PDB file of C-alpha atoms in Angstrom:
ATOM      1  CA  UNK N 279     -38.603 -60.265  41.235  1.00 66.00           C
ATOM      2  CA  UNK N 280     -36.066 -62.241  43.099  1.00 79.00           C
ATOM      3  CA  UNK N 281     -32.479 -61.205  43.766  1.00 76.00           C
ATOM      4  CA  UNK N 282     -31.061 -63.418  40.998  1.00 79.00           C
ATOM      5  CA  UNK N 283     -33.193 -61.697  38.356  1.00 78.00           C
ATOM      6  CA  UNK N 284     -32.173 -58.257  39.630  1.00 71.00           C
ATOM      7  CA  UNK N 285     -28.517 -59.279  39.550  1.00 72.00           C
ATOM      8  CA  UNK N 286     -28.820 -60.480  35.932  1.00 67.00           C
ATOM      9  CA  UNK N 287     -30.532 -57.221  34.915  1.00 77.00           C
ATOM     10  CA  UNK N 288     -27.836 -55.175  36.652  1.00 68.00           C
ATOM     11  CA  UNK N 289     -25.074 -57.133  34.883  1.00 68.00           C
ATOM     12  CA  UNK N 290     -26.733 -56.615  31.497  1.00 72.00           C
ATOM     13  CA  UNK N 291     -27.049 -52.875  32.129  1.00 68.00           C
ATOM     14  CA  UNK N 292     -23.394 -52.587  33.200  1.00 68.00           C
ATOM     15  CA  UNK N 293     -22.144 -54.548  30.180  1.00 68.00           C
ATOM     16  CA  UNK N 294     -24.246 -52.408  27.825  1.00 64.00           C
ATOM     17  CA  UNK N 295     -23.003 -49.191  29.439  1.00 60.00           C
ATOM     18  CA  UNK N 296     -19.356 -50.254  29.154  1.00 65.00           C
ATOM     19  CA  UNK N 297     -19.848 -51.296  25.538  1.00 65.00           C
ATOM     20  CA  UNK N 298     -21.551 -47.991  24.698  1.00 66.00           C
ATOM     21  CA  UNK N 299     -18.800 -45.917  26.298  1.00 70.00           C
ATOM     22  CA  UNK N 300     -15.989 -47.818  24.589  1.00 67.00           C
ATOM     23  CA  UNK N 301     -17.397 -47.482  21.041  1.00 67.00           C
ATOM     24  CA  UNK N 302     -16.181 -44.403  19.141  1.00 64.00           C
ATOM     25  CA  UNK N 303     -19.093 -42.151  18.274  1.00 56.00           C
ATOM     26  CA  UNK N 304     -19.400 -40.110  15.112  1.00 52.00           C
ATOM     27  CA  UNK N 305     -19.771 -36.376  15.441  1.00 51.00           C
ATOM     28  CA  UNK N 306     -16.824 -35.869  17.759  1.00 49.00           C
ATOM     29  CA  UNK N 307     -15.455 -32.385  17.841  1.00 48.00           C
ATOM     30  CA  UNK N 308     -12.950 -32.294  14.983  1.00 48.00           C
ATOM     31  CA  UNK N 309     -11.500 -29.031  16.309  1.00 49.00           C
ATOM     32  CA  UNK N 310     -10.185 -30.964  19.292  1.00 48.00           C
ATOM     33  CA  UNK N 311      -8.063 -33.070  16.925  1.00 50.00           C
ATOM     34  CA  UNK N 312      -5.983 -30.137  15.648  1.00 57.00           C
ATOM     35  CA  UNK N 313      -2.704 -30.887  13.962  1.00 66.00           C
ATOM     36  CA  UNK N 314       0.345 -28.874  14.982  1.00 63.00           C
ATOM     37  CA  UNK N 315       1.569 -26.591  12.229  1.00 74.00           C
ATOM     38  CA  UNK N 316       5.166 -27.497  11.219  1.00 78.00           C
ATOM     39  CA  UNK N 317       6.257 -23.886  11.743  1.00 76.00           C
ATOM     40  CA  UNK N 318       4.801 -23.963  15.276  1.00 76.00           C
ATOM     41  CA  UNK N 319       6.498 -27.295  15.968  1.00 72.00           C
ATOM     42  CA  UNK N 320       9.822 -25.817  14.853  1.00 87.00           C
ATOM     43  CA  UNK N 321       9.246 -22.849  17.185  1.00 91.00           C
ATOM     44  CA  UNK N 322       8.608 -25.220  20.097  1.00 93.00           C
ATOM     45  CA  UNK N 323      11.701 -27.232  19.176  1.00 93.00           C
ATOM     46  CA  UNK N 324      13.852 -24.087  19.323  1.00 94.00           C
ATOM     47  CA  UNK N 325      12.378 -23.060  22.672  1.00 95.00           C
ATOM     48  CA  UNK N 326      12.945 -26.563  24.058  1.00 96.00           C
ATOM     49  CA  UNK N 327      16.529 -26.570  22.759  1.00 96.00           C
ATOM     50  CA  UNK N 328      17.302 -23.189  24.329  1.00 96.00           C
ATOM     51  CA  UNK N 329      15.697 -24.130  27.652  1.00 97.00           C
ATOM     52  CA  UNK N 330      17.698 -27.348  27.711  1.00 96.00           C
ATOM     53  CA  UNK N 331      20.908 -25.363  27.186  1.00 97.00           C
ATOM     54  CA  UNK N 332      19.913 -23.029  30.021  1.00 96.00           C
ATOM     55  CA  UNK N 333      19.261 -25.966  32.342  1.00 96.00           C
ATOM     56  CA  UNK N 334      22.803 -27.183  31.741  1.00 96.00           C
ATOM     57  CA  UNK N 335      22.301 -29.516  28.817  1.00 96.00           C
ATOM     58  CA  UNK N 336      21.090 -33.068  28.428  1.00 95.00           C
ATOM     59  CA  UNK N 337      23.816 -34.445  30.686  1.00 96.00           C
ATOM     60  CA  UNK N 338      22.618 -32.289  33.590  1.00 96.00           C
ATOM     61  CA  UNK N 339      19.006 -33.520  33.421  1.00 96.00           C
ATOM     62  CA  UNK N 340      18.059 -36.448  35.653  1.00 96.00           C
ATOM     63  CA  UNK N 341      14.369 -36.287  34.716  1.00 96.00           C
ATOM     64  CA  UNK N 342      11.860 -33.965  33.094  1.00 96.00           C
ATOM     65  CA  UNK N 343       8.078 -33.739  33.209  1.00 96.00           C
ATOM     66  CA  UNK N 344       5.414 -31.076  32.873  1.00 96.00           C
ATOM     67  CA  UNK N 345       2.246 -29.823  34.506  1.00 93.00           C
ATOM     68  CA  UNK N 346      -0.292 -27.195  33.497  1.00 92.00           C
ATOM     69  CA  UNK N 347       2.154 -24.367  32.758  1.00 95.00           C
ATOM     70  CA  UNK N 348       5.581 -25.597  33.857  1.00 96.00           C
ATOM     71  CA  UNK N 349       8.390 -27.846  32.774  1.00 97.00           C
ATOM     72  CA  UNK N 350       9.666 -29.691  35.833  1.00 96.00           C
ATOM     73  CA  UNK N 351      13.302 -30.769  35.965  1.00 97.00           C
ATOM     74  CA  UNK N 352      15.438 -32.717  38.367  1.00 96.00           C
ATOM     75  CA  UNK N 353      19.041 -31.770  37.664  1.00 96.00           C
ATOM     76  CA  UNK N 354      22.384 -33.243  38.675  1.00 96.00           C
ATOM     77  CA  UNK N 355      24.181 -29.968  39.282  1.00 95.00           C
ATOM     78  CA  UNK N 356      22.089 -27.089  40.538  1.00 90.00           C
ATOM     79  CA  UNK N 357      24.866 -24.585  39.737  1.00 94.00           C
ATOM     80  CA  UNK N 358      24.758 -25.314  35.988  1.00 95.00           C
ATOM     81  CA  UNK N 359      21.260 -23.827  35.688  1.00 95.00           C
ATOM     82  CA  UNK N 360      21.461 -20.385  34.061  1.00 95.00           C
ATOM     83  CA  UNK N 361      18.253 -18.519  34.893  1.00 94.00           C
ATOM     84  CA  UNK N 362      18.945 -15.691  32.434  1.00 95.00           C
ATOM     85  CA  UNK N 363      19.458 -18.159  29.574  1.00 95.00           C
ATOM     86  CA  UNK N 364      16.234 -19.978  30.460  1.00 95.00           C
ATOM     87  CA  UNK N 365      14.290 -16.696  30.476  1.00 95.00           C
ATOM     88  CA  UNK N 366      15.936 -15.634  27.204  1.00 95.00           C
ATOM     89  CA  UNK N 367      14.637 -18.893  25.688  1.00 94.00           C
ATOM     90  CA  UNK N 368      11.094 -17.646  26.203  1.00 92.00           C
ATOM     91  CA  UNK N 369      10.260 -18.823  29.710  1.00 94.00           C
ATOM     92  CA  UNK N 370       8.334 -16.461  31.959  1.00 94.00           C
ATOM     93  CA  UNK N 371      10.436 -17.457  34.923  1.00 92.00           C
ATOM     94  CA  UNK N 372      12.124 -20.221  36.832  1.00 94.00           C
ATOM     95  CA  UNK N 373      11.420 -21.558  40.301  1.00 93.00           C
ATOM     96  CA  UNK N 374      13.842 -23.631  42.338  1.00 92.00           C
ATOM     97  CA  UNK N 375      11.777 -25.477  44.949  1.00 92.00           C
ATOM     98  CA  UNK N 376      14.565 -27.820  46.003  1.00 90.00           C
ATOM     99  CA  UNK N 377      18.286 -28.427  45.823  1.00 90.00           C
ATOM    100  CA  UNK N 378      18.114 -30.292  42.510  1.00 93.00           C
ATOM    101  CA  UNK N 379      14.674 -29.249  41.281  1.00 94.00           C
ATOM    102  CA  UNK N 380      13.801 -26.549  38.742  1.00 94.00           C
ATOM    103  CA  UNK N 381      10.433 -25.513  37.398  1.00 95.00           C
ATOM    104  CA  UNK N 382      10.481 -23.496  34.192  1.00 97.00           C
ATOM    105  CA  UNK N 383       7.303 -21.468  33.649  1.00 96.00           C
ATOM    106  CA  UNK N 384       6.408 -21.837  29.982  1.00 95.00           C
ATOM    107  CA  UNK N 385       2.669 -21.158  29.878  1.00 94.00           C
ATOM    108  CA  UNK N 386      -0.191 -22.928  28.178  1.00 93.00           C
ATOM    109  CA  UNK N 387       1.964 -24.283  25.313  1.00 92.00           C
ATOM    110  CA  UNK N 388       3.977 -26.351  27.794  1.00 95.00           C
ATOM    111  CA  UNK N 389       2.851 -29.699  26.344  1.00 95.00           C
ATOM    112  CA  UNK N 390       4.123 -28.765  22.883  1.00 94.00           C
ATOM    113  CA  UNK N 391       7.448 -27.574  24.290  1.00 95.00           C
ATOM    114  CA  UNK N 392       7.718 -30.698  26.460  1.00 96.00           C
ATOM    115  CA  UNK N 393       7.087 -32.980  23.463  1.00 95.00           C
ATOM    116  CA  UNK N 394      10.046 -31.381  21.666  1.00 95.00           C
ATOM    117  CA  UNK N 395      12.159 -31.444  24.830  1.00 96.00           C
ATOM    118  CA  UNK N 396      11.432 -35.137  25.283  1.00 95.00           C
ATOM    119  CA  UNK N 397      12.816 -35.809  21.798  1.00 94.00           C
ATOM    120  CA  UNK N 398      16.025 -33.982  22.713  1.00 95.00           C
ATOM    121  CA  UNK N 399      16.441 -35.916  25.947  1.00 94.00           C
ATOM    122  CA  UNK N 400      16.261 -39.327  24.257  1.00 89.00           C
TER     123      UNK N 400
END
């Protein structure tokens, strides 16, 4: 085989692999596509609302994001953050790694709380 033939074969294999990986396959794990129970969503909305109050309200938030177990905030006024209020909202704790940064430890449900928090920040 010459190099041109090998190149054509390689291209065909790559195109087939990309096509195979981009096609949805039946038999996916339906448990992974769980819907959030409305009562749970309401619980997360209340937690997000209370955390936002403890952080100093919407006007004090410059930006918000999340990681594995934490809500990450950049705030305008560091002194408006009420750690006791944030903990009373259901957070395990709060970390202040910088002058205007706060990390609220929420736990494994952080994505659900963040989704509700994001709605409040808009």
